[in-house]
Amino acid sequence: MDHNNSNLKTISNLLSLATDGEINDEQFKTLKTLLKNKTAREHYYSLVNIEVLLRDSKEVYEENQESPITKGLLHELAEYEAIAPAIEIPSEKPPQKKKKLSKFNTVSLIMSTAAVLIVVLFLKFYSNPTTHVDVATLIDQINPQWAQYNDNMQIGNRLRTNEGPLELIEGVVKIHYDDGVSVLIEGPTVFSIERVGIYLEYGQLYSRVPETALGFTVTTPTSQFVDHGTEFGVQADVNGSSELHVLKGSVQLFAGSKGKARTGKMVTEGEAVRYDANREQIKTIPVEKNVFVQNVNSKTGTVWRGQKVIDLADIVSGGNGLMTTTQQQFIYPKSGIVSHEFESKDRVGDYTYHPVDMSFVDGVFIPSADEGFPKVTSAGHEFKDCPSTDNTGREMFNTSYYREDVDCYKRCGNPIFHLELKELKQHAIFMHSNVGITFDLNEIRAAHSYGSIKEFRTGILFNRSRYDRMIDFWVLIDGQVRYQKTDVRGSDTISPIQVPISKQDQFLSLVVTDGSDDVSGYGWGFFIEPVLVLGDE
Amino acid sequence: MNGNNNHIYPTEESKRFVALLLPIQNKLYAYINYHVPSKNDSDDILQEVIATLLNKFNEYREGTDFLRWAITVAKYKILSFGRDNNRRRILFNETDMDQIQIEVMSHVNSLDEEKERLKKCLKKLPDKQKTLLKLRYDNEMTYRQIAKQFNVSMQSVYKTIARIHETLLKCINKSSRFGESYGPQ
């Protein structure tokens, strides 16, 4: 009986080695010999059944999420370390030769039959058809196009484990797990929800994992990324290769086909790696900080890829501050009218603040103190330091879209002015004295809730062609002067400005007025790369 | 970074195929695994079997025993695998496979019942043992990886897990004889 028990234990040990591909030829022969006995075989089949069923019992592990790796567990392992008899363990073997049709060669599968890929995916997820656990919510999506079999996906839908693959053909969706993890997924992507993670068949996603949810795992056909308190992006190709970009914290990567000895690497903040499934190699690559979608807001149409600034010149052109605009437009300070066509309009102000029908822009005005302090916000804030001016002002625009066919520029006829506009093709607001524009900070905060506004930053420049002129630049917060530079000349270089902004500040106004030379006309001022700088949420 | 433009939707045929395959998938896998103990090899063979079954699905007669048909295909895939690997990775030759067919199918067919009993037995395990099983079967870590994580030998890892297997096996066998009240002590 002892001999039989000993054989059964040996079978158990050899099966364990064989399961992981760690058994050598001699041990395999031993196992074959032992299995000539019927009793031994019956025991062996039962052990294999246990293995097969344990891989299929995910709901039990899902219930057990809270158990940490305890000292008791380590002690249990260490006990065996002390008393286990020696058994030959082969040293780590080199990877097996790649088969013609490997498990993860999904391109071959697709070529052999188009339906196999989906069949494989459904098999993975329907292995426990009666076990579904609600773990997450679809909380936002922008321009989503889902596959036909997922076409009931709506904001607010609860997402469950074991409910089949989700195929996002295009667009961006945001999923929030009950434990606090948020995941941004950009199509084309096929994925499925897991209890403490997400399976990514192919496509790309970005995860933000709070410290209370460590261990969140992104799995691809050939890799596993285990979070250690992070923000990271994962991209998986159809051929099994994948990339990991870690923007905060660290992530443990396990790469390689399941069941084989896998390669591991800890990837930390600011690092990125690519796993090449064909060569089975991990390679360091440059980290991409602004490629993955990190947040979305369907109410404002904002898709944020980690940019740390909101561009006000983009907003002047009708964008949302994330370089989304594609058009030129002119804002007229006398009336608040926004037009795509340049028109020579009556420029004399009426001492009135004019709301503008645009996102993020509160209003515009022609500053003059001749009839009292001018109002510079819709809340009635007054510009008490406003100088006296000639009360004329002209259109404002984003110089990124300088157009040679626009009559103003031809009539100006000043080659240096044209050159400057061309040079300043990126991110400048052209403001000819005397004009002011006010941005609604609360509306900007609501649309860009992924960060808090910390400061306003820009460079000011007066058109170099007018050495005889002077203009004044002002930056106001709620009507109060936070920055002024008077009598800026064409000969001056760009002056950088940084104005801190607190959570209580509601409106930011940019103003250009005539200088103390009291000469109007040709007061061509530029706010260069005017941005609101974001800090962490 | 490139996204994938191969959008694949399930056809009616593949949905029918999946509906037939899902209930027997574990059994098919167990059959393969009895003969080919390496998980990775079994995974590969299962993929090939599924691909063949799908390719030949038009030959399947509705209402006949799908599992029997699948196992017929699996048997030949296993033998083919054995030939390709000089019989070094399969446990039984063709003659042996025929001789043990009845006992093999008996264990294959007991899988559904064992699954229900195993679920109950698993719930009775101490948390630390469940955690170890989670690492192995949910996180899909190899023995070697678990050993490295805890800085112990691979031997102590698989022997600990083998002990848990034995406990579960005893629980399953007892509950099949005496009902639900028995479980790991």
XYZ file of C-alpha atoms in Angstrom:
722
model
C 0.000 0.000 0.000
C 2.842 2.342 0.849
C 4.420 1.586 -2.487
C 1.135 2.405 -4.228
C 0.739 5.651 -2.303
C 4.278 6.549 -3.134
C 3.615 5.907 -6.834
C 0.486 8.043 -6.727
C 2.453 10.892 -5.195
C 5.126 10.497 -7.830
C 2.482 10.614 -10.532
C 1.121 13.791 -8.977
C 4.564 15.404 -8.940
C 5.430 14.330 -12.451
C 2.090 15.581 -13.744
C 2.833 18.975 -12.186
C 6.179 19.128 -13.957
C 4.701 17.974 -17.242
C 1.875 20.534 -17.086
C 4.364 23.390 -17.085
C 6.651 21.806 -19.656
C 9.316 21.253 -16.992
C 9.568 17.462 -17.251
C 12.649 15.833 -18.763
C 12.676 12.739 -20.993
C 13.577 10.327 -18.246
C 10.847 11.600 -15.963
C 8.353 11.398 -18.808
C 9.304 7.749 -19.356
C 8.812 7.135 -15.629
C 5.332 8.613 -15.822
C 4.474 6.449 -18.817
C 5.654 3.362 -16.986
C 3.642 4.177 -13.872
C 0.521 4.692 -15.956
C 0.573 1.123 -17.195
C -1.195 0.363 -13.921
C -4.987 0.866 -14.060
C -5.336 2.216 -10.514
C -2.579 4.672 -11.218
C -4.328 5.756 -14.401
C -7.631 6.314 -12.591
C -5.853 8.558 -10.101
C -4.068 10.337 -12.930
C -7.314 11.064 -14.838
C -8.839 12.477 -11.644
C -5.867 14.780 -11.150
C -6.102 16.000 -14.734
C -9.805 16.664 -14.207
C -8.964 18.764 -11.154
C -6.470 20.764 -13.210
C -8.964 21.332 -16.020
C -11.735 22.329 -13.642
C -9.555 24.629 -11.547
C -8.771 26.655 -14.645
C -12.473 26.958 -15.172
C -13.512 28.006 -11.654
C -12.989 31.732 -11.922
C -15.987 32.711 -9.841
C -14.346 31.286 -6.756
C -11.249 33.400 -7.278
C -13.455 36.417 -7.937
C -15.060 35.989 -4.522
C -11.678 35.742 -2.951
C -10.299 39.020 -4.197
C -9.516 40.473 -0.810
C -7.085 37.822 0.448
C -3.609 39.225 0.474
C -0.494 37.160 0.114
C 0.020 36.410 3.784
C 2.872 35.240 5.864
C 0.831 32.094 6.516
C 0.942 31.284 2.831
C 4.657 31.913 2.648
C 5.172 29.761 5.706
C 3.240 26.955 4.093
C 5.480 27.122 1.063
C 8.579 27.318 3.214
C 7.519 24.189 5.137
C 7.813 22.225 1.983
C 11.043 23.940 1.233
C 12.469 22.398 4.387
C 11.070 18.867 4.243
C 10.513 18.007 0.592
C 12.740 15.213 -0.702
C 14.950 16.114 -3.574
C 13.564 15.619 -7.010
C 15.405 16.567 -10.114
C 14.118 19.841 -11.522
C 15.402 20.713 -14.940
C 16.949 24.132 -15.328
C 14.906 26.666 -17.271
C 14.635 25.420 -20.808
C 15.066 27.530 -23.902
C 11.755 28.396 -25.558
C 10.261 25.657 -27.712
C 10.567 25.990 -31.461
C 7.672 28.023 -32.821
C 5.020 25.888 -34.470
C 3.555 26.617 -37.878
C 0.153 27.116 -36.280
C 0.811 28.435 -32.796
C -1.905 29.214 -30.320
C -1.444 32.945 -30.739
C -0.883 33.070 -34.477
C -4.317 34.549 -34.941
C -3.463 35.855 -38.401
C -3.145 32.247 -39.560
C -6.400 31.408 -37.851
C -8.110 34.278 -39.592
C -6.734 33.186 -42.941
C -7.879 29.615 -42.424
C -11.374 30.614 -41.436
C -12.751 34.013 -40.659
C -15.054 32.787 -37.914
C -12.446 31.010 -35.833
C -11.185 34.136 -34.093
C -14.604 35.023 -32.800
C -15.230 31.384 -31.919
C -12.057 31.329 -29.854
C -13.041 34.555 -28.147
C -16.524 33.315 -27.348
C -15.058 30.086 -25.975
C -12.809 31.998 -23.619
C -15.680 33.972 -22.230
C -18.516 31.499 -22.183
C -16.642 28.827 -20.260
C -18.825 29.707 -17.265
C -22.027 30.679 -18.986
C -23.969 30.983 -15.745
C -21.421 33.112 -13.905
C -21.710 36.817 -14.488
C -20.529 39.414 -12.042
C -21.284 43.127 -12.372
C -17.985 44.880 -11.989
C -17.988 48.074 -14.033
C -20.057 50.781 -15.712
C -19.798 52.389 -19.120
C -19.720 56.001 -18.008
C -18.966 57.905 -21.185
C -18.362 57.457 -24.888
C -17.615 59.703 -27.853
C -18.566 58.789 -31.424
C -18.713 55.085 -30.621
C -19.377 52.510 -33.256
C -19.886 49.098 -31.721
C -20.074 45.775 -33.548
C -23.566 44.574 -34.393
C -23.617 42.105 -31.536
C -22.784 44.902 -29.056
C -25.103 47.515 -30.455
C -27.038 47.966 -27.198
C -24.078 49.618 -25.451
C -25.234 52.854 -23.814
C -23.825 55.206 -21.229
C -24.841 53.832 -17.858
C -24.750 50.177 -18.918
C -23.386 47.858 -16.282
C -20.629 45.597 -17.553
C -20.255 42.033 -16.397
C -17.686 39.275 -16.515
C -18.167 36.283 -18.823
C -20.487 38.070 -21.219
C -18.484 37.718 -24.383
C -16.108 40.005 -26.207
C -16.950 43.651 -26.764
C -15.910 45.043 -30.120
C -15.485 48.810 -30.425
C -14.969 49.520 -34.101
C -14.255 53.199 -33.617
C -14.652 56.014 -31.090
C -13.618 56.202 -27.475
C -15.303 54.813 -24.374
C -14.660 55.245 -20.677
C -15.320 52.405 -18.268
C -15.271 52.752 -14.516
C -14.782 49.673 -12.362
C -16.492 49.475 -8.975
C -13.116 49.342 -7.250
C -12.111 52.723 -8.685
C -10.158 51.767 -11.780
C -10.939 53.733 -14.916
C -10.131 52.467 -18.393
C -10.234 54.455 -21.623
C -10.583 52.314 -24.740
C -10.122 53.573 -28.278
C -11.393 51.680 -31.293
C -10.684 49.548 -33.168
C -10.435 47.302 -30.119
C -11.826 43.932 -29.007
C -11.882 43.385 -25.264
C -13.722 41.717 -22.450
C -14.339 42.565 -18.815
C -12.702 40.542 -16.066
C -13.234 40.678 -12.376
C -9.973 42.468 -11.577
C -8.779 43.427 -14.980
C -9.520 43.490 -18.639
C -8.694 41.163 -21.516
C -7.463 42.942 -24.631
C -7.586 40.764 -27.721
C -6.298 43.657 -29.809
C -6.476 47.457 -29.812
C -5.449 50.026 -27.237
C -6.476 51.204 -23.820
C -5.314 53.393 -20.963
C -5.786 52.470 -17.296
C -5.786 54.676 -14.260
C -5.548 52.529 -11.131
C -5.896 53.985 -7.623
C -3.847 52.565 -4.772
C -6.919 50.814 -3.408
C -7.094 48.645 -6.526
C -3.523 47.396 -6.927
C -3.193 44.228 -8.940
C -5.518 45.294 -11.750
C -4.342 43.234 -14.704
C -4.488 43.854 -18.432
C -4.128 40.585 -20.340
C -3.426 40.171 -24.036
C -2.989 36.913 -25.937
C 0.731 36.932 -25.186
C 1.250 39.247 -22.242
C -0.012 40.186 -18.844
C 0.441 43.591 -17.250
C -0.070 43.663 -13.499
C -0.511 47.084 -11.965
C 1.474 48.281 -8.966
C -0.314 51.626 -8.529
C -0.182 53.351 -11.873
C -1.358 54.956 -15.016
C -0.395 53.037 -18.121
C -1.323 52.448 -21.732
C -1.372 49.108 -23.536
C -1.570 48.487 -27.237
C -1.975 44.955 -28.648
C -1.596 43.962 -32.266
C -3.556 41.205 -33.951
C -0.349 39.206 -34.358
C 0.129 39.031 -30.596
C 2.784 41.716 -30.151
C 2.046 44.373 -27.590
C 3.356 47.623 -26.136
C 3.255 48.974 -22.598
C 3.744 52.676 -21.777
C 3.930 53.565 -18.089
C 3.140 57.184 -17.286
C 2.942 56.846 -13.511
C 3.971 54.203 -10.997
C 5.106 50.780 -12.183
C 3.738 47.737 -13.958
C 4.936 44.139 -13.926
C 5.002 42.639 -17.397
C 4.734 38.897 -17.998
C 5.295 38.118 -21.660
C 5.148 34.903 -23.623
C 2.707 32.167 -24.490
C 0.739 30.834 -21.558
C 2.066 27.640 -20.074
C 5.580 28.303 -21.273
C 8.276 29.913 -19.214
C 7.477 33.576 -19.492
C 9.720 36.593 -19.575
C 9.106 39.157 -16.887
C 10.045 42.800 -16.526
C 9.103 45.570 -14.146
C 8.433 48.729 -16.153
C 8.476 51.994 -14.239
C 7.321 55.551 -14.747
C 8.506 57.145 -17.957
C 9.443 53.806 -19.520
C 7.896 51.819 -22.348
C 8.503 48.368 -23.815
C 7.360 46.366 -26.796
C 6.914 42.598 -26.716
C 7.540 41.047 -30.132
C 5.461 37.845 -30.178
C 7.248 36.383 -33.198
C 10.737 36.820 -31.801
C 9.560 36.413 -28.176
C 11.616 39.436 -27.180
C 11.035 42.472 -24.991
C 12.537 45.693 -26.279
C 12.706 49.129 -24.675
C 11.045 51.851 -26.746
C 10.416 55.598 -26.225
C 7.417 56.286 -24.020
C 4.451 57.981 -25.694
C 2.854 60.459 -23.309
C 0.174 61.919 -25.539
C -0.987 59.020 -27.688
C -3.435 57.166 -25.454
C -6.799 58.711 -24.713
C -6.707 59.445 -20.990
C -10.120 60.980 -20.541
C -13.266 61.900 -22.450
C -16.220 64.199 -21.914
C -19.095 63.591 -24.298
C -20.928 66.742 -23.145
C -18.119 68.924 -24.444
C -16.733 66.530 -27.037
C -13.374 66.529 -25.304
C -10.939 63.710 -25.953
C -7.880 64.225 -23.782
C -4.614 62.491 -24.531
C -2.647 63.796 -21.604
C -1.928 67.273 -22.848
C -0.900 69.513 -19.979
C -2.115 72.779 -21.495
C -5.296 74.273 -22.870
C -4.596 76.473 -25.837
C -6.551 79.724 -25.832
C -5.690 80.525 -29.465
C -7.364 77.209 -30.362
C -10.410 78.334 -28.386
C -10.479 81.662 -30.265
C -10.707 79.624 -33.461
C -13.632 77.623 -32.110
C -11.684 74.665 -30.737
C -11.838 73.247 -27.227
C -8.249 74.061 -26.342
C -6.803 70.708 -27.398
C -5.951 71.786 -30.939
C -9.269 70.582 -32.301
C -10.053 73.535 -34.502
C -9.645 73.434 -38.217
C -10.926 76.791 -39.265
C -10.170 80.481 -39.204
C -12.651 82.861 -37.681
C -12.715 86.482 -36.576
C -14.236 87.869 -33.387
C -15.430 91.471 -33.576
C -15.094 93.312 -30.266
C -17.625 95.995 -31.061
C -20.478 93.528 -31.419
C -19.354 90.095 -30.230
C -20.087 88.699 -33.680
C -18.003 85.741 -34.811
C -17.474 85.398 -38.538
C -15.507 83.141 -40.816
C -15.117 85.976 -43.272
C -13.091 89.068 -42.676
C -15.061 92.273 -43.053
C -14.025 95.815 -42.546
C -16.443 96.928 -39.868
C -17.153 100.023 -37.932
C -14.684 99.794 -35.111
C -15.921 102.446 -32.742
C -16.901 100.983 -29.386
C -20.196 101.527 -27.568
C -18.799 101.176 -23.986
C -20.644 97.876 -23.673
C -19.464 94.376 -22.876
C -20.580 91.946 -25.582
C -21.206 88.248 -24.862
C -19.919 85.910 -27.546
C -21.762 82.822 -28.726
C -18.795 80.479 -28.432
C -17.702 77.784 -26.045
C -15.301 78.978 -23.352
C -15.330 82.641 -24.457
C -17.395 84.804 -22.137
C -17.299 88.017 -24.128
C -15.339 90.802 -25.804
C -15.048 94.543 -25.377
C -13.344 97.695 -26.575
C -11.665 99.042 -23.444
C -12.004 102.678 -22.637
C -12.409 104.506 -19.344
C -14.082 107.542 -20.920
C -17.513 106.592 -19.597
C -16.647 104.933 -16.345
C -14.949 101.653 -15.600
C -15.674 99.209 -18.412
C -17.298 95.900 -17.573
C -15.109 93.035 -18.682
C -17.087 89.908 -17.648
C -20.686 88.748 -17.813
C -20.675 88.785 -14.004
C -20.106 92.530 -14.083
C -16.458 92.721 -12.997
C -14.983 96.123 -13.801
C -11.571 96.985 -15.189
C -10.780 99.804 -12.795
C -7.272 100.369 -14.101
C -8.421 100.734 -17.689
C -6.704 103.672 -19.370
C -8.398 106.190 -21.571
C -8.230 105.119 -25.225
C -9.593 106.247 -28.573
C -12.390 103.685 -28.152
C -11.718 101.915 -31.425
C -10.841 98.247 -31.794
C -10.715 95.594 -34.487
C -11.103 91.880 -35.006
C -9.187 89.242 -33.087
C -8.078 85.910 -34.541
C -5.819 82.909 -34.216
C -2.701 83.433 -36.313
C -2.364 79.686 -36.955
C -4.716 80.252 -39.847
C -3.083 83.221 -41.514
C -4.594 83.518 -44.957
C -2.919 85.397 -47.710
C -6.158 85.877 -49.530
C -7.671 87.869 -46.674
C -7.986 91.450 -47.712
C -6.735 92.904 -44.449
C -3.354 91.409 -44.899
C -3.021 92.556 -48.468
C -4.074 96.041 -47.578
C -1.707 96.154 -44.705
C 0.984 95.715 -47.282
C 3.656 95.379 -44.686
C 6.024 92.559 -45.462
C 7.346 92.307 -41.931
C 3.817 92.089 -40.563
C 3.012 89.325 -43.010
C 6.210 87.558 -42.127
C 5.425 87.692 -38.461
C 2.012 86.259 -39.027
C 3.571 83.432 -41.002
C 6.246 82.875 -38.388
C 3.603 82.827 -35.696
C 1.569 80.168 -37.443
C 1.201 78.303 -34.190
C -0.791 79.460 -31.227
C -0.935 83.197 -31.189
C -3.915 85.496 -30.724
C -3.676 88.640 -32.777
C -5.078 91.617 -30.831
C -4.923 95.089 -32.292
C -5.315 97.870 -29.743
C -7.859 98.539 -28.297
C -9.539 95.197 -27.626
C -10.198 92.735 -24.851
C -11.397 89.144 -24.724
C -12.594 87.277 -21.650
C -12.448 83.509 -21.178
C -14.824 81.656 -18.850
C -12.567 79.612 -16.564
C -15.424 77.669 -14.973
C -16.671 76.505 -18.342
C -13.138 75.474 -19.261
C -12.749 73.619 -15.957
C -15.993 71.733 -16.541
C -14.859 70.569 -19.962
C -11.327 69.731 -18.910
C -11.939 68.094 -15.560
C -8.871 65.853 -15.796
C -6.655 68.552 -14.357
C -6.910 71.780 -12.399
C -5.859 75.079 -13.934
C -2.692 76.286 -12.242
C -1.551 79.254 -14.291
C -1.842 81.234 -17.476
C 1.275 81.398 -19.569
C 2.055 83.352 -22.728
C 4.572 85.583 -24.424
C 3.709 89.083 -25.527
C 5.027 90.746 -28.640
C 4.425 93.922 -30.486
C 4.767 93.775 -34.260
C 8.340 94.594 -35.077
C 7.517 96.791 -38.044
C 6.294 99.646 -35.899
C 9.303 100.950 -34.055
C 7.540 104.262 -33.487
C 4.534 102.839 -31.740
C 3.823 101.599 -28.271
C 1.041 99.481 -26.852
C 0.083 98.154 -23.435
C -0.648 94.512 -22.576
C -2.898 93.507 -19.685
C -3.910 90.237 -18.084
C -6.934 90.449 -15.785
C -8.507 87.925 -13.449
C -12.107 88.822 -12.585
C -11.395 92.352 -13.696
C -8.338 92.707 -11.457
C -4.973 93.432 -13.026
C -2.629 90.495 -12.511
C -0.119 91.554 -15.108
C 0.552 94.647 -17.116
C 3.341 95.737 -19.391
C 3.053 99.234 -20.695
C 4.668 100.953 -23.627
C 5.844 97.793 -25.327
C 7.668 98.679 -28.493
C 8.257 96.887 -31.721
C 11.891 96.695 -30.851
C 11.197 94.724 -27.692
C 11.687 90.970 -27.650
C 8.995 88.545 -26.580
C 8.206 88.919 -22.911
C 7.120 85.767 -21.132
C 4.228 86.011 -18.684
C 3.123 83.590 -15.964
C -0.006 84.411 -13.989
C -1.055 81.970 -11.252
C -4.728 80.996 -11.240
C -6.612 79.723 -8.231
C -9.763 77.615 -8.073
C -11.786 80.683 -7.089
C -10.863 82.671 -10.188
C -13.724 82.813 -12.665
C -12.679 84.867 -15.680
C -9.417 85.530 -17.507
C -9.252 88.630 -19.688
C -6.541 89.549 -22.204
C -6.433 93.216 -23.150
C -4.350 95.363 -25.487
C -4.570 99.173 -25.359
C -2.745 102.048 -26.953
C 0.474 103.062 -25.239
C 1.309 106.405 -23.803
C 2.202 107.762 -27.233
C -1.546 108.264 -27.689
C -1.297 107.224 -31.286
C -3.922 104.836 -32.561
C -3.554 102.536 -35.505
C -0.933 99.862 -36.201
C -1.100 98.605 -32.668
C -0.549 94.987 -33.655
C -0.126 92.944 -30.539
C 0.280 89.183 -30.164
C -0.301 86.865 -27.243
C 1.998 84.053 -28.309
C 1.133 80.494 -27.303
C -1.424 81.591 -24.724
C -2.135 78.488 -22.625
C -3.718 77.507 -19.378
C -1.343 75.120 -17.661
C -2.928 72.130 -15.915
C -1.831 70.478 -12.737
C -3.045 67.128 -11.369
C -6.738 66.661 -10.576
C 1.356 51.787 -33.246
C -1.206 50.327 -35.635
C -4.718 49.311 -34.817
C -6.381 46.309 -36.385
C -8.748 46.742 -39.305
C -9.839 43.097 -39.548
C -13.296 43.321 -38.093
C -14.761 39.858 -37.712
C -18.360 39.203 -36.893
C -19.819 35.841 -35.879
C -21.829 34.129 -38.632
C -24.941 32.084 -37.982
C -22.891 28.957 -38.611
C -20.226 29.934 -36.129
C -22.878 30.736 -33.534
C -24.355 27.239 -34.005
C -20.897 25.791 -33.760
C -20.183 27.669 -30.555
C -23.490 26.517 -29.062
C -22.463 22.885 -29.682
C -18.867 23.299 -28.629
C -19.286 25.219 -25.388
C -21.007 22.485 -23.377
C -18.339 19.921 -24.292
C -15.280 22.155 -24.420
C -13.959 21.125 -21.016
C -14.490 17.454 -21.798
C -12.687 17.755 -25.088
C -9.824 19.516 -23.393
C -9.628 16.904 -20.630
C -9.508 14.124 -23.227
C -6.571 15.797 -24.917
C -4.848 16.538 -21.611
C -5.043 12.912 -20.444
C -2.884 11.946 -23.392
C -0.763 15.118 -23.602
C -0.033 16.357 -20.074
C 1.686 19.626 -21.083
C -0.833 22.480 -20.830
C 0.745 24.378 -23.677
C 0.755 21.363 -25.987
C -2.858 20.631 -25.050
C -3.841 24.225 -25.747
C -2.270 24.023 -29.196
C -3.919 20.722 -30.018
C -7.288 22.044 -28.851
C -6.912 25.021 -31.200
C -6.155 22.681 -34.086
C -9.098 20.455 -33.230
C -11.474 23.432 -33.086
C -10.165 24.751 -36.393
C -10.677 21.335 -38.006
C -14.148 20.906 -36.532
C -15.171 24.332 -37.799
C -13.719 23.701 -41.236
C -15.583 20.414 -41.465
C -18.726 21.623 -39.735
C -20.775 21.104 -42.872
C -20.071 17.357 -42.491
C -21.585 17.250 -39.013
C -25.095 15.814 -38.897
C -27.466 17.766 -36.674
C -28.626 15.735 -33.670
C -25.685 13.328 -33.593
C -23.202 13.165 -30.710
C -21.008 16.223 -31.166
C -18.604 15.202 -28.411
C -17.995 11.819 -29.978
C -17.250 13.460 -33.300
C -14.934 16.016 -31.655
C -13.040 13.317 -29.792
C -12.540 11.345 -32.985
C -10.852 14.380 -34.485
C -8.905 14.988 -31.268
C -7.577 11.436 -31.232
C -6.029 11.814 -34.628
C -4.639 15.235 -33.818
C -3.002 13.746 -30.728
C -1.482 10.896 -32.711
C -0.287 13.304 -35.340
C 1.272 15.445 -32.619
C 2.960 12.341 -31.248
C 4.443 11.487 -34.614
C 5.705 15.052 -35.064
C 7.407 14.907 -31.692
C 8.751 11.386 -31.862
C 6.179 10.279 -29.274
C 8.132 12.126 -26.593
C 5.224 14.227 -25.419
C 2.249 11.890 -25.545
C 1.683 9.253 -22.914
C -0.140 6.566 -24.900
C 0.340 5.079 -28.373
C -2.572 4.265 -30.654
C -3.054 0.739 -29.365
C -3.033 1.933 -25.773
C -5.499 4.680 -26.622
C -7.977 2.145 -27.967
C -7.564 -0.067 -24.923
C -8.135 2.711 -22.411
C -10.927 4.395 -24.354
C -13.710 3.210 -22.065
C -12.055 4.342 -18.830
C -11.025 7.614 -20.438
C -14.564 8.378 -21.583
C -15.890 7.500 -18.155
C -13.705 10.214 -16.629
C -14.509 12.637 -19.422
C -18.204 12.216 -18.810
C -17.852 12.657 -15.049
C -16.429 16.115 -15.492
C -19.724 18.033 -15.266
C -20.685 16.409 -12.011
C -17.186 16.857 -10.581
C -17.308 20.529 -11.511
C -20.303 21.185 -9.284
C -18.757 19.285 -6.393
C -15.428 21.023 -6.870
C -17.061 24.456 -6.606
C -18.443 23.569 -3.208
C -15.161 22.009 -2.099
C -13.210 25.071 -3.206
C -15.323 27.346 -1.040
C -14.314 25.333 1.988
C -10.598 25.811 1.419
C -8.714 28.196 3.685
C -8.170 31.615 2.109
C -4.418 31.226 1.781
C -4.864 28.073 -0.277
C -7.430 29.783 -2.462
C -4.982 32.623 -2.948
C -2.316 30.206 -4.127
C -4.757 28.583 -6.524
C -5.724 32.033 -7.776
C -2.119 32.811 -8.612
C -1.779 29.523 -10.415
C -5.099 29.262 -12.245
C -6.563 32.748 -12.465
C -3.363 34.737 -12.914
C -1.986 31.755 -14.873
C 1.413 31.836 -13.242
C 3.726 28.882 -13.711
C 5.206 27.106 -10.723
C 8.518 28.669 -11.572
C 7.058 32.194 -11.553
C 5.295 31.674 -8.234
C 8.516 30.273 -6.787
C 10.418 33.332 -7.963
C 7.809 35.702 -6.538
C 8.095 34.139 -3.082
C 11.749 33.274 -3.279
C 11.161 29.591 -2.645
C 11.940 26.509 -4.727
C 9.655 25.443 -7.528
C 9.395 22.100 -5.835
C 7.799 23.560 -2.724
C 5.265 25.406 -4.871
C 4.035 22.454 -6.887
C 4.112 20.129 -3.916
C 1.972 22.581 -1.944
C -0.466 22.845 -4.796
C -0.422 19.053 -5.293
C -1.397 18.725 -1.648
C -4.325 21.065 -2.248
C -5.311 18.954 -5.270
C -5.327 15.854 -3.135
C -7.497 17.591 -0.543
C -9.940 18.641 -3.221
C -9.952 15.168 -4.755
C -10.787 13.608 -1.405
C -13.552 16.150 -0.897
C -15.017 15.485 -4.324
C -14.917 11.721 -3.851
C -16.442 11.927 -0.365
C -19.226 14.226 -1.432
C -20.054 11.905 -4.302
C -20.502 9.062 -1.827
C -22.087 10.876 1.097
C -23.505 14.168 -0.138
C -22.644 17.806 0.535
C -21.822 17.774 4.203
C -18.288 16.542 3.713
C -15.465 18.824 2.841
C -11.839 19.521 3.608
C -11.097 19.278 7.337
